Tab-separated table of N, CA and C in Angstrom:
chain	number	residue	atom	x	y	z
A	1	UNK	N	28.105	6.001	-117.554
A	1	UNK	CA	26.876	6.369	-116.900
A	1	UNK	C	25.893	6.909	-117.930
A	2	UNK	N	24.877	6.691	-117.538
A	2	UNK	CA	23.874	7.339	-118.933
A	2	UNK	C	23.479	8.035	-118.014
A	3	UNK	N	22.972	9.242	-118.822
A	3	UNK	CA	22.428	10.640	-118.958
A	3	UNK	C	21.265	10.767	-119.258
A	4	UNK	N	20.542	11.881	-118.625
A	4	UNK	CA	19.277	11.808	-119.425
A	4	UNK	C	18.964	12.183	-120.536
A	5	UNK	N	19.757	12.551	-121.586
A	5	UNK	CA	19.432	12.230	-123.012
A	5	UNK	C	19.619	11.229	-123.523
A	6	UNK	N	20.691	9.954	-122.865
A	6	UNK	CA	20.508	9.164	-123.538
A	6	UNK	C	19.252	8.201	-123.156
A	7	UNK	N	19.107	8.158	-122.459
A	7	UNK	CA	17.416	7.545	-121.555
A	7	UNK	C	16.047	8.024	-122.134
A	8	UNK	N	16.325	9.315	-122.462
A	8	UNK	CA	15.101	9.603	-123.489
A	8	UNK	C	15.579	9.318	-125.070
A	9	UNK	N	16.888	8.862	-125.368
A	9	UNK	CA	16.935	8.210	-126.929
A	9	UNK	C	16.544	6.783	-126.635
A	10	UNK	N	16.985	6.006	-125.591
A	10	UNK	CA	16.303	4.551	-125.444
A	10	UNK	C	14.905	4.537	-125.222
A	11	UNK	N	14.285	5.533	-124.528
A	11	UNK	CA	12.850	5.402	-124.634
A	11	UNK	C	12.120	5.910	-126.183
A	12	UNK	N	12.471	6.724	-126.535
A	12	UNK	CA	12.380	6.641	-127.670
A	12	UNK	C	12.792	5.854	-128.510
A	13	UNK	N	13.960	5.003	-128.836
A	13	UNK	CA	14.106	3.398	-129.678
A	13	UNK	C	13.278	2.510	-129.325
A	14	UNK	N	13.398	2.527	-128.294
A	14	UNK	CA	12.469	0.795	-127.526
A	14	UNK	C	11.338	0.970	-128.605
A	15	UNK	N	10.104	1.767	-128.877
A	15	UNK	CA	9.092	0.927	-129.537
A	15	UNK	C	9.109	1.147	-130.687
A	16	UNK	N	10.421	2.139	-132.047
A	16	UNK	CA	10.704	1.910	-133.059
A	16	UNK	C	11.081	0.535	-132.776
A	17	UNK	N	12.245	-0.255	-132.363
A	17	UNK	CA	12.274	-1.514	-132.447
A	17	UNK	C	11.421	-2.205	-132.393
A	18	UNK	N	10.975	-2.262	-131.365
A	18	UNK	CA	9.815	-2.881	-130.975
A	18	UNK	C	8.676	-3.106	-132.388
A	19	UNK	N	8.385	-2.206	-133.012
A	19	UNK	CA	7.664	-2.053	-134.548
A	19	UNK	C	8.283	-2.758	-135.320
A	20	UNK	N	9.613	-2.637	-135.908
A	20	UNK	CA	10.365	-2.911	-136.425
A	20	UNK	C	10.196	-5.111	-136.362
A	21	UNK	N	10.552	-5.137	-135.227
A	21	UNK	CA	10.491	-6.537	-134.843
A	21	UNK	C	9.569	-7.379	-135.266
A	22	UNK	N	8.419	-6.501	-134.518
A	22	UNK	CA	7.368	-7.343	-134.703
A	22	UNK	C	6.889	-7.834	-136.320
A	23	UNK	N	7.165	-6.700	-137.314
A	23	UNK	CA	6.715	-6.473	-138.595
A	23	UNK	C	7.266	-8.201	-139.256
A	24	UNK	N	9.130	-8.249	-138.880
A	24	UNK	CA	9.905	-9.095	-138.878
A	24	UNK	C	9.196	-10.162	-138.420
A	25	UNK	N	9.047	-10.357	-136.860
A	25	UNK	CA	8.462	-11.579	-136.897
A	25	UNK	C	6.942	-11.962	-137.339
A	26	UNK	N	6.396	-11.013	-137.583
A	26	UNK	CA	5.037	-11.273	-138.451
A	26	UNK	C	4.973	-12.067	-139.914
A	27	UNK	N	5.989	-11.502	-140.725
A	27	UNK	CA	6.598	-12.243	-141.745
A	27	UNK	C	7.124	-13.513	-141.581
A	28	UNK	N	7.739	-14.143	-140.813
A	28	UNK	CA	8.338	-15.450	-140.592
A	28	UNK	C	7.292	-16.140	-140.472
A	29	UNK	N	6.373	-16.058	-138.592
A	29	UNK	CA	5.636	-16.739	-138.659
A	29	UNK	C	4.196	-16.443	-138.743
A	30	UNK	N	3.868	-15.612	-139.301
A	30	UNK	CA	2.603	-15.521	-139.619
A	30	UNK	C	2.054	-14.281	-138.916
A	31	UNK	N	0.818	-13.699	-139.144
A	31	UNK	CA	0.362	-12.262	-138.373
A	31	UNK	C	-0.768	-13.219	-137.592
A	32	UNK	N	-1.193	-13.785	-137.632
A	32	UNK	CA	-2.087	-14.315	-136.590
A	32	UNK	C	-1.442	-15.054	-135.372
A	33	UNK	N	-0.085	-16.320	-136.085
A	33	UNK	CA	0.482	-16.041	-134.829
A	33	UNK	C	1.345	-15.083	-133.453
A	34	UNK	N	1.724	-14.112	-134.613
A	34	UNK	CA	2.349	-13.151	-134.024
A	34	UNK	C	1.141	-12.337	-132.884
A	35	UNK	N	0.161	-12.122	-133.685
A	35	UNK	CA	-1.200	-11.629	-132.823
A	35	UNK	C	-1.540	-12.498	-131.880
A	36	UNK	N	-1.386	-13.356	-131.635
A	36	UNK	CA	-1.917	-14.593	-130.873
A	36	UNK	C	-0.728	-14.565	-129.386
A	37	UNK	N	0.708	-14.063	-129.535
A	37	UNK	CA	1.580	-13.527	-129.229
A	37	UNK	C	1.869	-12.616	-128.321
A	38	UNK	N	0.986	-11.938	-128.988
A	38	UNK	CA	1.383	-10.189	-128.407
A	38	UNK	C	0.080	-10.323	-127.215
A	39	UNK	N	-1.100	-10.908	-128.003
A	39	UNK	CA	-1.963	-10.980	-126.729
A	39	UNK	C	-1.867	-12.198	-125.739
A	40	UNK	N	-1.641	-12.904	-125.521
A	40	UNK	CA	-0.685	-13.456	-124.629
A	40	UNK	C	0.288	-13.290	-123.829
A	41	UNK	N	1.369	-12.420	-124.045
A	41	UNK	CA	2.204	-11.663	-123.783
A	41	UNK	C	1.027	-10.489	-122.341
A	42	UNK	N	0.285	-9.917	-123.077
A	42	UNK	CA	-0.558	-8.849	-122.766
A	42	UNK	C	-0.906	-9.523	-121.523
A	43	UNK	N	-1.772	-10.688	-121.962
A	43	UNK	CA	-2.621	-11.148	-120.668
A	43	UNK	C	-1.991	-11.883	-119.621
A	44	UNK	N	-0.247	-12.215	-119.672
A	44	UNK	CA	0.343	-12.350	-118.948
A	44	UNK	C	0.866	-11.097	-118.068
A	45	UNK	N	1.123	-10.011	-118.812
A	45	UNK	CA	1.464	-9.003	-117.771
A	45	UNK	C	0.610	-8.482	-117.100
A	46	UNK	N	-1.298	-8.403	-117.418
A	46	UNK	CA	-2.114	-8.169	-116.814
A	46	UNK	C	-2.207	-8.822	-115.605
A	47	UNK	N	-2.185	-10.142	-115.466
A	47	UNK	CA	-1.982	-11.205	-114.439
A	47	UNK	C	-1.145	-10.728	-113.753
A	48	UNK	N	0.297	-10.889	-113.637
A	48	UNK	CA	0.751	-10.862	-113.236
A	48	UNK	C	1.333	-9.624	-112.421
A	49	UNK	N	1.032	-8.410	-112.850
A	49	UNK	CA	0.547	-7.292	-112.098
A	49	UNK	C	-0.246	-7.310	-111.031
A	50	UNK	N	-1.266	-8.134	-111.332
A	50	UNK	CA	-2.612	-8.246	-111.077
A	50	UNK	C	-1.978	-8.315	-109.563
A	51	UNK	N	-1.615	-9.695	-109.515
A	51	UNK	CA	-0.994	-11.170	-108.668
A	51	UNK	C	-0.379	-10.185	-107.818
A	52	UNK	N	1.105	-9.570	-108.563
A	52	UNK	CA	2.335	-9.117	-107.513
A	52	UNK	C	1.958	-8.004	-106.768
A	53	UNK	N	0.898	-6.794	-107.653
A	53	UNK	CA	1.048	-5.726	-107.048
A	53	UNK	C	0.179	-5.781	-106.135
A	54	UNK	N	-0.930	-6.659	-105.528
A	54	UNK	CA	-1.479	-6.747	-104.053
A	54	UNK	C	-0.191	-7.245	-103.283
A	55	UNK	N	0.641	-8.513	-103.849
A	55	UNK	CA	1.569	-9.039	-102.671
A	55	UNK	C	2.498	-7.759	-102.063
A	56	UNK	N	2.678	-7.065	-102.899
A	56	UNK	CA	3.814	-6.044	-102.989
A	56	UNK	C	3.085	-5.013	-102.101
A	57	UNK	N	2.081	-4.862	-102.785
A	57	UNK	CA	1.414	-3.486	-101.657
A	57	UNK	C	1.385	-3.920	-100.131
A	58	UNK	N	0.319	-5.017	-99.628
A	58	UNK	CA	1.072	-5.820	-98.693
A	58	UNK	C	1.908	-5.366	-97.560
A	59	UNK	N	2.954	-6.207	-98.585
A	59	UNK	CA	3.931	-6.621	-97.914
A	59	UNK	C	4.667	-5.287	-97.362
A	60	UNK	N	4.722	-4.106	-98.516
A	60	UNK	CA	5.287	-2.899	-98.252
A	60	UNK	C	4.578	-1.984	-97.088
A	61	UNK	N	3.132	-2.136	-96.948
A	61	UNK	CA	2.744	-1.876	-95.507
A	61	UNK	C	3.149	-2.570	-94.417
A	62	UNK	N	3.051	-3.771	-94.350
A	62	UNK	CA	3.342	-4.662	-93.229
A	62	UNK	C	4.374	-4.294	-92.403
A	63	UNK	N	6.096	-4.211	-93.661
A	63	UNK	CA	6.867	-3.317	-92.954
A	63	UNK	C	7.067	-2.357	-92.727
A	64	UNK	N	6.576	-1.608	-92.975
A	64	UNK	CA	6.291	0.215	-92.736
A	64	UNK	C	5.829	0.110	-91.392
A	65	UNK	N	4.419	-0.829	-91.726
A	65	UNK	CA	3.665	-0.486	-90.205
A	65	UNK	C	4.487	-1.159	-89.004
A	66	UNK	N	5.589	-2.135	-89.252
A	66	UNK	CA	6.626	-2.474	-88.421
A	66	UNK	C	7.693	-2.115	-88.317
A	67	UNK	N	7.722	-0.852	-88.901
A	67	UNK	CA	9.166	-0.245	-88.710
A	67	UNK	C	10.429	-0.198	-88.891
A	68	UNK	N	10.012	-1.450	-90.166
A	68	UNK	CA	11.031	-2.005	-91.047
A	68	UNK	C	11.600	-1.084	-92.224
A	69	UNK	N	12.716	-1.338	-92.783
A	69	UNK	CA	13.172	-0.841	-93.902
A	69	UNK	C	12.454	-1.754	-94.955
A	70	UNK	N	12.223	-1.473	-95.796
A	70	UNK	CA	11.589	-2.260	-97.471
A	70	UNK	C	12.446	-3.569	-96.993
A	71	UNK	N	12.447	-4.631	-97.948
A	71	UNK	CA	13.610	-5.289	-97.680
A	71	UNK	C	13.473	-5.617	-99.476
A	72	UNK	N	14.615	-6.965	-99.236
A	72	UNK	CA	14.796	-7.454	-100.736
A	72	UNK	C	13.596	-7.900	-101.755
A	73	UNK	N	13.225	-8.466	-100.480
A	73	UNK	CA	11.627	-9.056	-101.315
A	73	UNK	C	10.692	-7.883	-101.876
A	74	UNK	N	10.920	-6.798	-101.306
A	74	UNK	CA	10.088	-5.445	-101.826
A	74	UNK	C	10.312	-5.701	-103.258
A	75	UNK	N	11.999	-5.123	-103.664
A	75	UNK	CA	12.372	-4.616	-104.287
A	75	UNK	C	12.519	-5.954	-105.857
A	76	UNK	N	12.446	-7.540	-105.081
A	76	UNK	CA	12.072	-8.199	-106.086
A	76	UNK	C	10.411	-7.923	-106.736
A	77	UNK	N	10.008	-7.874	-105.643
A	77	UNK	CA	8.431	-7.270	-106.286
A	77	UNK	C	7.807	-6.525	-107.342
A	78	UNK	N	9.026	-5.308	-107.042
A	78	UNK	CA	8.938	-3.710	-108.029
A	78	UNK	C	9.625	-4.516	-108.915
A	79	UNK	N	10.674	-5.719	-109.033
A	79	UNK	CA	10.831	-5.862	-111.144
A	79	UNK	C	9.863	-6.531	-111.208
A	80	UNK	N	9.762	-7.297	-110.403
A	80	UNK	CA	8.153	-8.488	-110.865
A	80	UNK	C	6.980	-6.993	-111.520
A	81	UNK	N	6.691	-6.549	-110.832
A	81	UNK	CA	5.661	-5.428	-111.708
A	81	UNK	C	6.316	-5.109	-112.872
A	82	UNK	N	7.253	-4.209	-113.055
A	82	UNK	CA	8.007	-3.447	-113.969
A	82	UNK	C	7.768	-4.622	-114.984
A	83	UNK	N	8.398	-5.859	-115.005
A	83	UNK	CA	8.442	-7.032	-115.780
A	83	UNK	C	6.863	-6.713	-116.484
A	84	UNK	N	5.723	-6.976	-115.994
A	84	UNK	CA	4.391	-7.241	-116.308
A	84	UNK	C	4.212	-5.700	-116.878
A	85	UNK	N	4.704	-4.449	-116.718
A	85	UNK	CA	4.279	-3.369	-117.195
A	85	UNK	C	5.259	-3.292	-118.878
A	86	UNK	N	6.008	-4.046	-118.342
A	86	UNK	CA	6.864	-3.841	-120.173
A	86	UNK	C	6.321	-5.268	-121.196
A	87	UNK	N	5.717	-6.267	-120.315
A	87	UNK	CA	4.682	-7.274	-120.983
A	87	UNK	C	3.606	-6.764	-121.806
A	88	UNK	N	2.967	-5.648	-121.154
A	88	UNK	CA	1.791	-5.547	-121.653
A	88	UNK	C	2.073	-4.375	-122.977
A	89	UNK	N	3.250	-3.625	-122.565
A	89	UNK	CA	3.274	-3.135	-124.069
A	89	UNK	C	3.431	-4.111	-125.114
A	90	UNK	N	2.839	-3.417	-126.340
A	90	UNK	CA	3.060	-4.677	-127.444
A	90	UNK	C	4.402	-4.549	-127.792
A	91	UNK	N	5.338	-5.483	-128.254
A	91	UNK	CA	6.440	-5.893	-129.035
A	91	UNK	C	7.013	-6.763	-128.368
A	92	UNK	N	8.074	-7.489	-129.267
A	92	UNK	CA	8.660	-8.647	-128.624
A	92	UNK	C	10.200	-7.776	-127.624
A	93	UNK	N	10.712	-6.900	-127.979
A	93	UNK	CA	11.960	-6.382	-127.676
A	93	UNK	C	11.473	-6.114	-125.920
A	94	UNK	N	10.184	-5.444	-125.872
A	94	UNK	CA	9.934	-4.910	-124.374
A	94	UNK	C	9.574	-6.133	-123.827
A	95	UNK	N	8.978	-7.737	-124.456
A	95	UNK	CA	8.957	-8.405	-123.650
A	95	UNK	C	10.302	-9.265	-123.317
A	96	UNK	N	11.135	-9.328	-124.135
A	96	UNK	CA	12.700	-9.511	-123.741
A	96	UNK	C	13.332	-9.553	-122.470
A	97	UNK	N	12.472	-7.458	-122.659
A	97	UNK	CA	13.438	-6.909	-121.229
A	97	UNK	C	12.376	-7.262	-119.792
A	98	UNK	N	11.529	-7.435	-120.201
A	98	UNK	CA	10.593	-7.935	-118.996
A	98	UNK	C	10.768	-9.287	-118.709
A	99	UNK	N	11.554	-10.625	-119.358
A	99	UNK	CA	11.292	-11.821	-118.792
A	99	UNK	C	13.151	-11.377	-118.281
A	100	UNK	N	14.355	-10.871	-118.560
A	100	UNK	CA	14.956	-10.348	-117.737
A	100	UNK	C	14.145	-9.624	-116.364
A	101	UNK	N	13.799	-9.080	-116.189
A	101	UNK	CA	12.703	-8.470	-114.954
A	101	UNK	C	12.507	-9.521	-114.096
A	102	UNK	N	11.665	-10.444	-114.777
A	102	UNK	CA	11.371	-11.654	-114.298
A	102	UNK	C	12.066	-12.963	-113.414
A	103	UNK	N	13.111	-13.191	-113.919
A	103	UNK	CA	14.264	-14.341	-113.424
A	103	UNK	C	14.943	-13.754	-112.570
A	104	UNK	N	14.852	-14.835	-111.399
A	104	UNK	CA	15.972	-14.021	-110.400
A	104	UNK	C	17.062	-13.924	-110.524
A	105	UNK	N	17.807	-14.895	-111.761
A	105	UNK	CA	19.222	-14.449	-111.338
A	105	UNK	C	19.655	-13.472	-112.165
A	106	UNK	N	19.135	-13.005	-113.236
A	106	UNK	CA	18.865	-11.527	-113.975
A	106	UNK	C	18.219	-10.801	-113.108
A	107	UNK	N	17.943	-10.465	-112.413
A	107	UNK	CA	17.283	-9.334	-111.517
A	107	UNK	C	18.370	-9.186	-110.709
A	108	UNK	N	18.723	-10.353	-109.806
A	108	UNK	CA	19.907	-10.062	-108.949
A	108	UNK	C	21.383	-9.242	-109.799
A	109	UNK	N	21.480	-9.553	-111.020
A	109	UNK	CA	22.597	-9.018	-111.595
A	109	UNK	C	21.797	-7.316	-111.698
A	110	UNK	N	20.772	-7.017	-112.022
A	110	UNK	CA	20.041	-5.503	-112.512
A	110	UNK	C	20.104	-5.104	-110.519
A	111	UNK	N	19.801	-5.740	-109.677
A	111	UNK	CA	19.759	-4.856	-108.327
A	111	UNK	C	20.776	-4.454	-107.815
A	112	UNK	N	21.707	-5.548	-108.503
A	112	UNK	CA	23.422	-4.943	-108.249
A	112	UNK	C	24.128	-3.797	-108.760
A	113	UNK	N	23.701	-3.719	-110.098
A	113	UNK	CA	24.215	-2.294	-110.940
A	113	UNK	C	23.439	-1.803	-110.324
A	114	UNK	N	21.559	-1.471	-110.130
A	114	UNK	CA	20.891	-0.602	-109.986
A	114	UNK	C	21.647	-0.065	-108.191
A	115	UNK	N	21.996	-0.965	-107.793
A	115	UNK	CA	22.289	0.021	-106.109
A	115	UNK	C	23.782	0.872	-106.307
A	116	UNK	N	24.768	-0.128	-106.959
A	116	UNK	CA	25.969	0.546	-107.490
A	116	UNK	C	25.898	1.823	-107.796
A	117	UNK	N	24.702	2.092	-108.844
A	117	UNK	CA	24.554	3.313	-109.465
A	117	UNK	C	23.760	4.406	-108.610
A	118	UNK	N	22.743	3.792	-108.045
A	118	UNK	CA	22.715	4.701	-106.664
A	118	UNK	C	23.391	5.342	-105.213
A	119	UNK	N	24.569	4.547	-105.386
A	119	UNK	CA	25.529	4.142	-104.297
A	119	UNK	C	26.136	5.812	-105.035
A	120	UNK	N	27.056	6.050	-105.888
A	120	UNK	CA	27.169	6.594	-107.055
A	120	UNK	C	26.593	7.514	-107.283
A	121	UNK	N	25.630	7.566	-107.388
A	121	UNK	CA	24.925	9.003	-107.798
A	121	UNK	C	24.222	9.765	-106.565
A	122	UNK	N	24.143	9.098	-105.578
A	122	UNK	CA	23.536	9.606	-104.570
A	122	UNK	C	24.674	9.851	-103.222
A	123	UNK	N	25.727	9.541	-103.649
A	123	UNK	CA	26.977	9.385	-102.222
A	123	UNK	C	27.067	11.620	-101.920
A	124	UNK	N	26.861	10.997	-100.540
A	124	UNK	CA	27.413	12.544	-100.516
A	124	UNK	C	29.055	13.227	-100.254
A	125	UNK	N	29.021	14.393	-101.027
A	125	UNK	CA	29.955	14.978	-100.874
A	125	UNK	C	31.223	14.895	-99.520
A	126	UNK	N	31.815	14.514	-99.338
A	126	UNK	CA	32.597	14.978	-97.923
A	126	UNK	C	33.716	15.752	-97.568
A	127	UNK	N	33.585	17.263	-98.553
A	127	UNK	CA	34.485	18.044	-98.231
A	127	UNK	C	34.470	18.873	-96.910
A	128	UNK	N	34.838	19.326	-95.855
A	128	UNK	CA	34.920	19.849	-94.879
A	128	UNK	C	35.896	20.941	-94.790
């Protein structure tokens, strides 16, 4: 299980790597393509924010105002964003973890740990 120190050492690695990488792939193929890259990258997660987070807002009223629980499609929604919010940072490592975000059958494997671990961290006690 991670902890929250180790969650603030991965947030803290992610954009040393992330630096690190890019420097790397700047050297291979070039700094203009790499720039050409990163903003691309950018203006895809702008979009696509853009796109999901009306569907998502939406949709997340619709069932509220029907008395629904969220459902799956919510919760594909929230990586579809998350995906486009780790796009728009620059580096290649955060866009990695965002086209994981992206694909459903990588998401379906991340909603499975992610409920596991809520299942888990949130179960209550039942001593009596």
């Amino acid at each position: 299980m991670m902890t929250l120190k180790r969650w603030l050492l991965l947030l803290f690695l992610l954009p040393i790597c992330d630096i690190i990488l890019v420097i790397f792939i700047s050297h291979a193929i070039g700094f203009l393509y790499t720039l050409l890259l990163l903003v691309a990258s950018f203006l895809f997660g702008i979009w696509l924010i853009k796109r999901k987070g009306i569907q998502v807002f939406r949709s997340f009223q619709q069932q509220i105002h029907e008395r629904h629980v969220p459902s799956d499609s919510l919760f594909d929604g929230l990586f579809m964003i998350l995906g486009g919010l780790l796009l728009i940072m620059p580096g290649f490592l955060s866009d990695l973890l965002a086209f994981f975000m992206l694909f459903p059958t990588s998401r379906t494997v991340i909603k499975r740990k992610l409920a596991r671990w809520l299942r888990e961290r949130f179960s209550f006690y039942r001593r009596y």
